[in-house]
Amino acid sequence: MIPHHPPLRRRQALIQGATLLTAAALLSPQMALAQAWPSKPIRVLVPYSTGTPPDISSRLVAMHLTKALGQPVYIENKPGAIGLVALKELLRQPADGSTLLCMVMPLVTTPALLPTQAVDLQKELQPIAQVDTAPTVLVVNNDLPVKSARELIELMKTRPNSLNFGSGGNGTPAHLTGELFKQLHKVTATHVPYAQFSQVAPDLMGGRLQFMFLTSSVAVPLVTSGKLRAIGIAAGKRLAALPDVPTLSEQGLGEFDSSNWTGLAARAGTSPDIIARLNKEVTAILAKPEVIAQLKDQGMIPVPGTPQQFAQYIASESKRWTEVIRKAELIAQ
């Protein structure tokens, strides 16, 4: 008996169908997830309390992401342990793009400051995009007899360890910038950490603290209202809001850039398609004139870029501030 063979077209269709079924079976869970994403609300973990600069910029981006993604994007504030509370909450969640982290500068210092709680950022996180940078302003109490950063250095040399500077806690940008300033100019001063950042400004205005490095969004209102005096910008160029205040570099103190910054990151293992989509949307958001204006009003500058660029920046910041921490002997016991 002669065996029956299906017609050629039917055989081709069967082969194509089998190929498609095989390809579908080989689709990784990540690829399938990326195709359906986002299918539920997305939360962004912010390592600072409500009303702080990282919270403000994160809420602005989240509002626009909600429109772009068609799913609610909401903020959940998780302050504590210089960012580790928020980071560890992220690491408890699945790598499905439904939980993101507002990445802030203090997080890059945690491996050096808190080695017993260390998290390998390069291994555990997938950077998405940097969002903004905020220049730092060197401010002093109005009663301190100095008009420039150079005069402050001279005063610190003649009165070693007699001046105090504050921060919102060990390892925060205000603390580490003060330590870097001391190291570069070989001066001494006492760091006073506060449990609540809201307590710092009143003590600075009241004279319990003599100087401080404040993020521009906080410094500008206090300076323009006459409550504090700005004597230098710790960034590459002057602030538009404080045009008469020279940079530390302009005062002959060398390159000194201690800008604060924020960005978005996901848990490592998140689908590359999800990361690419988020980066695309954040880049578009940061290009909107109204977003640029709103960030500028808060003393922030948008910094769009690729995930790779943000990853490189995080690595460079980690190296830089780890060196400051080691020199200042700040590593926790």
mmCIF file of C-alpha atoms in Angstrom:
data_model
loop_
_atom_site.group_PDB
_atom_site.id
_atom_site.type_symbol
_atom_site.label_atom_id
_atom_site.label_comp_id
_atom_site.label_asym_id
_atom_site.label_seq_id
_atom_site.Cartn_x
_atom_site.Cartn_y
_atom_site.Cartn_z
ATOM 1 C CA MET A 1 0.000 0.000 0.000
ATOM 2 C CA ILE A 2 1.346 3.409 -1.004
ATOM 3 C CA PRO A 3 1.603 5.728 2.074
ATOM 4 C CA HIS A 4 -0.495 8.883 1.943
ATOM 5 C CA HIS A 5 1.338 12.260 2.097
ATOM 6 C CA PRO A 6 -0.511 15.497 2.776
ATOM 7 C CA PRO A 7 -0.405 18.055 0.018
ATOM 8 C CA LEU A 8 2.659 20.329 -0.016
ATOM 9 C CA ARG A 9 0.798 23.406 1.255
ATOM 10 C CA ARG A 10 -0.678 21.467 4.118
ATOM 11 C CA ARG A 11 2.723 20.067 5.064
ATOM 12 C CA GLN A 12 4.239 23.596 5.009
ATOM 13 C CA ALA A 13 1.428 24.893 7.200
ATOM 14 C CA LEU A 14 1.963 22.065 9.671
ATOM 15 C CA ILE A 15 5.689 22.799 9.822
ATOM 16 C CA GLN A 16 5.100 26.539 10.344
ATOM 17 C CA GLY A 17 2.529 25.848 13.049
ATOM 18 C CA ALA A 18 4.885 23.523 14.867
ATOM 19 C CA THR A 19 7.658 26.126 14.665
ATOM 20 C CA LEU A 20 5.423 28.808 16.167
ATOM 21 C CA LEU A 21 4.331 26.508 18.988
ATOM 22 C CA THR A 22 7.941 25.665 19.744
ATOM 23 C CA ALA A 23 8.921 29.340 19.797
ATOM 24 C CA ALA A 24 6.016 30.165 22.101
ATOM 25 C CA ALA A 25 7.044 27.378 24.447
ATOM 26 C CA LEU A 26 10.576 28.757 24.556
ATOM 27 C CA LEU A 27 9.463 32.270 25.492
ATOM 28 C CA SER A 28 11.057 33.107 28.826
ATOM 29 C CA PRO A 29 8.860 34.257 31.709
ATOM 30 C CA GLN A 30 10.663 37.627 31.495
ATOM 31 C CA MET A 31 9.658 38.124 27.865
ATOM 32 C CA ALA A 32 6.074 37.160 28.549
ATOM 33 C CA LEU A 33 5.992 39.494 31.550
ATOM 34 C CA ALA A 34 7.417 42.390 29.549
ATOM 35 C CA GLN A 35 4.704 41.976 26.933
ATOM 36 C CA ALA A 36 1.981 42.285 29.584
ATOM 37 C CA TRP A 37 3.673 45.021 31.623
ATOM 38 C CA PRO A 38 2.381 47.092 33.296
ATOM 39 C CA SER A 39 -0.696 45.143 34.311
ATOM 40 C CA LYS A 40 -1.000 46.569 37.828
ATOM 41 C CA PRO A 41 -0.098 49.719 39.809
ATOM 42 C CA ILE A 42 3.585 50.546 40.262
ATOM 43 C CA ARG A 43 5.027 51.824 43.508
ATOM 44 C CA VAL A 44 8.187 53.880 43.876
ATOM 45 C CA LEU A 45 10.035 53.514 47.182
ATOM 46 C CA VAL A 46 11.551 56.819 48.322
ATOM 47 C CA PRO A 47 14.234 56.619 51.056
ATOM 48 C CA TYR A 48 13.257 60.034 52.450
ATOM 49 C CA SER A 49 10.181 61.509 54.107
ATOM 50 C CA THR A 50 7.419 63.483 52.398
ATOM 51 C CA GLY A 51 8.395 66.956 51.215
ATOM 52 C CA THR A 52 12.119 66.285 50.850
ATOM 53 C CA PRO A 53 13.798 66.947 47.467
ATOM 54 C CA PRO A 54 13.918 63.241 46.424
ATOM 55 C CA ASP A 55 10.240 62.899 47.360
ATOM 56 C CA ILE A 56 9.290 66.004 45.368
ATOM 57 C CA SER A 57 11.074 64.965 42.162
ATOM 58 C CA SER A 58 9.850 61.364 42.489
ATOM 59 C CA ARG A 59 6.234 62.498 42.789
ATOM 60 C CA LEU A 60 6.623 64.707 39.733
ATOM 61 C CA VAL A 61 8.000 61.838 37.636
ATOM 62 C CA ALA A 62 5.399 59.399 39.028
ATOM 63 C CA MET A 63 2.553 61.702 38.030
ATOM 64 C CA HIS A 64 3.738 61.791 34.420
ATOM 65 C CA LEU A 65 4.562 58.068 34.373
ATOM 66 C CA THR A 66 0.980 57.338 35.404
ATOM 67 C CA LYS A 67 -0.232 59.036 32.229
ATOM 68 C CA ALA A 68 2.401 57.429 30.021
ATOM 69 C CA LEU A 69 1.989 53.853 31.300
ATOM 70 C CA GLY A 70 -1.760 53.775 31.844
ATOM 71 C CA GLN A 71 -1.339 52.443 35.383
ATOM 72 C CA PRO A 72 -1.166 54.318 38.703
ATOM 73 C CA VAL A 73 2.410 55.041 39.783
ATOM 74 C CA TYR A 74 2.465 55.995 43.455
ATOM 75 C CA ILE A 75 5.066 56.971 46.034
ATOM 76 C CA GLU A 76 5.743 55.043 49.233
ATOM 77 C CA ASN A 77 8.101 56.809 51.652
ATOM 78 C CA LYS A 78 10.523 54.441 53.405
ATOM 79 C CA PRO A 79 13.094 56.587 55.264
ATOM 80 C CA GLY A 80 15.786 55.095 57.457
ATOM 81 C CA ALA A 81 19.357 53.717 57.574
ATOM 82 C CA ILE A 82 20.578 56.119 54.853
ATOM 83 C CA GLY A 83 18.371 54.411 52.285
ATOM 84 C CA LEU A 84 18.716 50.767 53.277
ATOM 85 C CA VAL A 85 15.136 50.480 54.553
ATOM 86 C CA ALA A 86 13.797 51.321 51.094
ATOM 87 C CA LEU A 87 16.437 49.267 49.290
ATOM 88 C CA LYS A 88 15.772 46.116 51.319
ATOM 89 C CA GLU A 89 12.041 46.518 50.763
ATOM 90 C CA LEU A 90 12.723 46.542 47.022
ATOM 91 C CA LEU A 91 14.805 43.381 47.295
ATOM 92 C CA ARG A 92 11.916 41.578 48.992
ATOM 93 C CA GLN A 93 9.726 42.159 45.928
ATOM 94 C CA PRO A 94 9.686 40.193 42.655
ATOM 95 C CA ALA A 95 11.760 41.546 39.782
ATOM 96 C CA ASP A 96 8.670 42.305 37.716
ATOM 97 C CA GLY A 97 8.852 46.086 37.377
ATOM 98 C CA SER A 98 5.960 46.699 39.770
ATOM 99 C CA THR A 99 8.232 48.085 42.506
ATOM 100 C CA LEU A 100 10.918 50.675 41.782
ATOM 101 C CA LEU A 101 13.430 52.536 43.931
ATOM 102 C CA CYS A 102 14.225 56.221 44.049
ATOM 103 C CA MET A 103 18.012 55.916 43.989
ATOM 104 C CA VAL A 104 19.766 58.596 46.057
ATOM 105 C CA MET A 105 23.406 59.450 46.717
ATOM 106 C CA PRO A 106 23.558 58.113 50.336
ATOM 107 C CA LEU A 107 22.786 54.600 49.089
ATOM 108 C CA VAL A 108 26.169 54.409 47.351
ATOM 109 C CA THR A 109 27.865 54.977 50.714
ATOM 110 C CA THR A 110 26.149 52.141 52.576
ATOM 111 C CA PRO A 111 28.718 49.410 51.759
ATOM 112 C CA ALA A 112 31.435 51.557 53.372
ATOM 113 C CA LEU A 113 29.413 53.074 56.218
ATOM 114 C CA LEU A 114 27.442 49.972 57.188
ATOM 115 C CA PRO A 115 29.533 46.976 56.093
ATOM 116 C CA THR A 116 27.571 44.530 58.253
ATOM 117 C CA GLN A 117 24.400 45.440 56.350
ATOM 118 C CA ALA A 118 26.118 45.781 52.989
ATOM 119 C CA VAL A 119 24.182 45.239 49.791
ATOM 120 C CA ASP A 120 26.061 44.775 46.525
ATOM 121 C CA LEU A 121 24.427 47.534 44.488
ATOM 122 C CA GLN A 122 25.978 46.394 41.222
ATOM 123 C CA LYS A 123 24.656 42.872 41.749
ATOM 124 C CA GLU A 124 21.252 43.668 43.254
ATOM 125 C CA LEU A 125 20.112 46.738 41.314
ATOM 126 C CA GLN A 126 19.350 47.563 37.700
ATOM 127 C CA PRO A 127 19.667 51.328 37.089
ATOM 128 C CA ILE A 128 16.912 52.801 34.927
ATOM 129 C CA ALA A 129 17.698 56.501 34.607
ATOM 130 C CA GLN A 130 19.085 59.425 36.517
ATOM 131 C CA VAL A 131 16.366 61.993 37.137
ATOM 132 C CA ASP A 132 18.016 65.131 38.489
ATOM 133 C CA THR A 133 20.947 66.765 40.203
ATOM 134 C CA ALA A 134 20.793 69.514 42.822
ATOM 135 C CA PRO A 135 23.840 71.712 43.496
ATOM 136 C CA THR A 136 24.982 72.136 47.099
ATOM 137 C CA VAL A 137 25.297 75.540 48.770
ATOM 138 C CA LEU A 138 27.725 76.365 51.579
ATOM 139 C CA VAL A 139 25.771 78.491 54.069
ATOM 140 C CA VAL A 140 26.682 80.060 57.406
ATOM 141 C CA ASN A 141 24.878 81.529 60.376
ATOM 142 C CA ASN A 142 24.387 85.272 59.883
ATOM 143 C CA ASP A 143 26.416 86.069 63.002
ATOM 144 C CA LEU A 144 29.515 84.182 61.817
ATOM 145 C CA PRO A 145 32.088 86.822 60.771
ATOM 146 C CA VAL A 146 32.866 85.404 57.326
ATOM 147 C CA LYS A 147 31.813 86.540 53.853
ATOM 148 C CA SER A 148 33.466 83.845 51.722
ATOM 149 C CA ALA A 149 34.514 80.210 51.802
ATOM 150 C CA ARG A 150 38.144 81.287 52.075
ATOM 151 C CA GLU A 151 37.362 83.331 55.185
ATOM 152 C CA LEU A 152 35.561 80.326 56.684
ATOM 153 C CA ILE A 153 38.636 78.157 56.124
ATOM 154 C CA GLU A 154 40.871 80.737 57.784
ATOM 155 C CA LEU A 155 38.525 80.949 60.765
ATOM 156 C CA MET A 156 38.479 77.154 61.084
ATOM 157 C CA LYS A 157 42.293 77.122 61.079
ATOM 158 C CA THR A 158 42.525 79.737 63.815
ATOM 159 C CA ARG A 159 39.748 78.089 65.859
ATOM 160 C CA PRO A 160 40.224 74.322 65.340
ATOM 161 C CA ASN A 161 37.256 72.164 66.327
ATOM 162 C CA SER A 162 35.306 75.181 67.585
ATOM 163 C CA LEU A 163 32.815 75.303 64.717
ATOM 164 C CA ASN A 164 29.914 72.899 64.267
ATOM 165 C CA PHE A 165 28.200 71.778 61.084
ATOM 166 C CA GLY A 166 24.990 69.789 60.895
ATOM 167 C CA SER A 167 23.314 67.164 58.755
ATOM 168 C CA GLY A 168 20.254 64.954 58.654
ATOM 169 C CA GLY A 169 22.350 62.011 59.840
ATOM 170 C CA ASN A 170 25.618 60.146 59.374
ATOM 171 C CA GLY A 171 26.359 59.382 55.749
ATOM 172 C CA THR A 172 23.958 61.956 54.341
ATOM 173 C CA PRO A 173 25.169 64.339 51.611
ATOM 174 C CA ALA A 174 25.471 67.263 54.061
ATOM 175 C CA HIS A 175 27.667 65.166 56.345
ATOM 176 C CA LEU A 176 29.971 63.729 53.688
ATOM 177 C CA THR A 177 30.345 67.049 51.882
ATOM 178 C CA GLY A 178 31.448 68.622 55.161
ATOM 179 C CA GLU A 179 33.973 65.820 55.661
ATOM 180 C CA LEU A 180 35.293 66.270 52.117
ATOM 181 C CA PHE A 181 35.629 70.024 52.709
ATOM 182 C CA LYS A 182 37.640 69.354 55.888
ATOM 183 C CA GLN A 183 39.901 66.857 54.130
ATOM 184 C CA LEU A 184 40.639 69.057 51.137
ATOM 185 C CA HIS A 185 41.465 72.135 53.194
ATOM 186 C CA LYS A 186 43.019 70.401 56.227
ATOM 187 C CA VAL A 187 40.692 71.969 58.773
ATOM 188 C CA THR A 188 38.709 70.573 61.677
ATOM 189 C CA ALA A 189 35.087 71.019 62.734
ATOM 190 C CA THR A 190 32.537 68.997 64.670
ATOM 191 C CA HIS A 191 29.762 67.166 62.841
ATOM 192 C CA VAL A 192 26.362 67.192 64.567
ATOM 193 C CA PRO A 193 23.914 64.627 63.108
ATOM 194 C CA TYR A 194 20.174 65.152 63.573
ATOM 195 C CA ALA A 195 17.492 62.498 63.623
ATOM 196 C CA GLN A 196 15.129 64.839 61.769
ATOM 197 C CA PHE A 197 16.401 67.147 59.041
ATOM 198 C CA SER A 198 13.681 69.654 59.948
ATOM 199 C CA GLN A 199 15.572 70.348 63.188
ATOM 200 C CA VAL A 200 18.781 71.387 61.441
ATOM 201 C CA ALA A 201 17.794 74.729 59.891
ATOM 202 C CA PRO A 202 16.466 76.242 63.170
ATOM 203 C CA ASP A 203 19.726 75.341 64.954
ATOM 204 C CA LEU A 204 21.755 76.772 62.091
ATOM 205 C CA MET A 205 19.799 80.027 62.191
ATOM 206 C CA GLY A 206 19.956 80.080 65.978
ATOM 207 C CA GLY A 207 23.739 79.733 66.116
ATOM 208 C CA ARG A 208 24.064 76.229 67.575
ATOM 209 C CA LEU A 209 25.541 75.303 64.196
ATOM 210 C CA GLN A 210 27.865 77.671 62.372
ATOM 211 C CA PHE A 211 27.929 76.334 58.806
ATOM 212 C CA MET A 212 26.440 73.636 56.618
ATOM 213 C CA PHE A 213 26.281 72.304 53.074
ATOM 214 C CA LEU A 214 22.618 72.478 52.074
ATOM 215 C CA THR A 215 20.996 71.212 48.899
ATOM 216 C CA SER A 216 19.961 74.156 46.736
ATOM 217 C CA SER A 217 16.235 73.458 47.035
ATOM 218 C CA VAL A 218 16.495 73.975 50.804
ATOM 219 C CA ALA A 219 19.185 76.668 50.812
ATOM 220 C CA VAL A 220 17.750 79.143 48.316
ATOM 221 C CA PRO A 221 14.587 80.103 50.272
ATOM 222 C CA LEU A 222 16.574 80.485 53.501
ATOM 223 C CA VAL A 223 19.216 82.632 51.813
ATOM 224 C CA THR A 224 16.902 84.846 49.778
ATOM 225 C CA SER A 225 14.794 85.487 52.887
ATOM 226 C CA GLY A 226 17.894 86.609 54.773
ATOM 227 C CA LYS A 227 17.812 83.801 57.354
ATOM 228 C CA LEU A 228 21.208 82.408 56.296
ATOM 229 C CA ARG A 229 24.182 83.667 54.310
ATOM 230 C CA ALA A 230 25.472 81.752 51.267
ATOM 231 C CA ILE A 231 29.242 81.931 50.825
ATOM 232 C CA GLY A 232 29.871 79.400 48.059
ATOM 233 C CA ILE A 233 28.345 77.002 45.540
ATOM 234 C CA ALA A 234 29.750 73.465 45.742
ATOM 235 C CA ALA A 235 29.116 72.725 42.061
ATOM 236 C CA GLY A 236 30.575 73.389 38.645
ATOM 237 C CA LYS A 237 28.715 76.635 38.029
ATOM 238 C CA ARG A 238 26.748 79.317 39.812
ATOM 239 C CA LEU A 239 23.089 78.949 40.653
ATOM 240 C CA ALA A 240 20.630 81.029 38.662
ATOM 241 C CA ALA A 241 18.674 81.606 41.894
ATOM 242 C CA LEU A 242 21.820 82.931 43.657
ATOM 243 C CA PRO A 243 23.744 84.609 40.835
ATOM 244 C CA ASP A 244 26.003 86.670 43.123
ATOM 245 C CA VAL A 245 27.324 83.666 45.050
ATOM 246 C CA PRO A 246 30.551 82.350 43.466
ATOM 247 C CA THR A 247 31.448 78.685 43.222
ATOM 248 C CA LEU A 248 34.176 77.308 45.470
ATOM 249 C CA SER A 249 36.294 76.886 42.357
ATOM 250 C CA GLU A 250 35.897 80.573 41.510
ATOM 251 C CA GLN A 251 37.199 81.341 44.994
ATOM 252 C CA GLY A 252 40.409 79.494 44.205
ATOM 253 C CA LEU A 253 39.563 76.395 46.229
ATOM 254 C CA GLY A 254 39.894 73.870 43.400
ATOM 255 C CA GLU A 255 37.253 71.715 41.755
ATOM 256 C CA PHE A 256 34.551 70.886 44.269
ATOM 257 C CA ASP A 257 31.299 69.386 43.057
ATOM 258 C CA SER A 258 29.065 67.842 45.677
ATOM 259 C CA SER A 259 25.704 67.877 44.008
ATOM 260 C CA ASN A 260 22.893 65.729 45.333
ATOM 261 C CA TRP A 261 21.093 63.541 42.819
ATOM 262 C CA THR A 262 18.223 61.113 42.385
ATOM 263 C CA GLY A 263 17.312 58.460 39.852
ATOM 264 C CA LEU A 264 15.215 55.358 39.332
ATOM 265 C CA ALA A 265 16.337 51.754 39.737
ATOM 266 C CA ALA A 266 14.690 48.346 39.670
ATOM 267 C CA ARG A 267 15.647 45.041 41.176
ATOM 268 C CA ALA A 268 18.274 43.127 39.206
ATOM 269 C CA GLY A 269 16.660 40.540 36.975
ATOM 270 C CA THR A 270 13.929 42.865 35.758
ATOM 271 C CA SER A 271 13.228 42.358 32.065
ATOM 272 C CA PRO A 272 15.448 44.501 29.803
ATOM 273 C CA ASP A 273 12.294 45.416 27.862
ATOM 274 C CA ILE A 274 10.750 46.900 31.014
ATOM 275 C CA ILE A 275 13.942 48.818 31.809
ATOM 276 C CA ALA A 276 14.077 50.157 28.243
ATOM 277 C CA ARG A 277 10.426 51.231 28.356
ATOM 278 C CA LEU A 278 10.860 53.019 31.677
ATOM 279 C CA ASN A 279 14.008 54.765 30.492
ATOM 280 C CA LYS A 280 12.243 55.907 27.342
ATOM 281 C CA GLU A 281 9.323 57.333 29.325
ATOM 282 C CA VAL A 282 11.507 59.040 31.949
ATOM 283 C CA THR A 283 13.667 60.595 29.224
ATOM 284 C CA ALA A 284 10.539 61.981 27.538
ATOM 285 C CA ILE A 285 9.235 63.306 30.865
ATOM 286 C CA LEU A 286 12.479 65.121 31.657
ATOM 287 C CA ALA A 287 12.321 66.860 28.276
ATOM 288 C CA LYS A 288 8.916 68.441 28.963
ATOM 289 C CA PRO A 289 9.164 72.218 29.478
ATOM 290 C CA GLU A 290 6.772 72.134 32.433
ATOM 291 C CA VAL A 291 8.811 69.419 34.156
ATOM 292 C CA ILE A 292 12.060 71.306 33.563
ATOM 293 C CA ALA A 293 10.462 74.438 35.026
ATOM 294 C CA GLN A 294 9.080 72.597 38.067
ATOM 295 C CA LEU A 295 12.431 70.986 38.829
ATOM 296 C CA LYS A 296 14.178 74.326 38.389
ATOM 297 C CA ASP A 297 11.792 75.908 40.898
ATOM 298 C CA GLN A 298 13.041 73.305 43.401
ATOM 299 C CA GLY A 299 16.703 73.978 42.616
ATOM 300 C CA MET A 300 17.052 70.787 40.583
ATOM 301 C CA ILE A 301 18.409 70.185 37.097
ATOM 302 C CA PRO A 302 17.035 67.305 34.966
ATOM 303 C CA VAL A 303 19.662 64.768 33.887
ATOM 304 C CA PRO A 304 18.307 62.435 31.190
ATOM 305 C CA GLY A 305 20.484 59.543 30.090
ATOM 306 C CA THR A 306 20.716 55.826 29.433
ATOM 307 C CA PRO A 307 20.669 53.045 32.046
ATOM 308 C CA GLN A 308 24.334 52.413 31.246
ATOM 309 C CA GLN A 309 25.256 56.043 31.888
ATOM 310 C CA PHE A 310 23.437 55.996 35.214
ATOM 311 C CA ALA A 311 25.157 52.744 36.208
ATOM 312 C CA GLN A 312 28.562 54.282 35.447
ATOM 313 C CA TYR A 313 27.687 57.388 37.447
ATOM 314 C CA ILE A 314 26.596 55.312 40.459
ATOM 315 C CA ALA A 315 29.888 53.394 40.315
ATOM 316 C CA SER A 316 31.958 56.585 40.157
ATOM 317 C CA GLU A 317 30.022 58.172 43.040
ATOM 318 C CA SER A 318 30.462 55.032 45.122
ATOM 319 C CA LYS A 319 34.213 55.071 44.593
ATOM 320 C CA ARG A 320 34.464 58.784 45.324
ATOM 321 C CA TRP A 321 32.487 58.833 48.580
ATOM 322 C CA THR A 322 33.943 55.552 49.848
ATOM 323 C CA GLU A 323 37.355 57.223 49.761
ATOM 324 C CA VAL A 324 36.013 60.194 51.751
ATOM 325 C CA ILE A 325 34.479 57.816 54.323
ATOM 326 C CA ARG A 326 37.711 55.888 54.756
ATOM 327 C CA LYS A 327 39.807 59.011 55.193
ATOM 328 C CA ALA A 328 37.344 60.341 57.762
ATOM 329 C CA GLU A 329 37.332 56.959 59.542
ATOM 330 C CA LEU A 330 33.544 56.851 59.506
ATOM 331 C CA ILE A 331 33.150 53.109 58.962
ATOM 332 C CA ALA A 332 30.735 51.666 61.515
ATOM 333 C CA GLN A 333 32.031 49.116 64.016
#
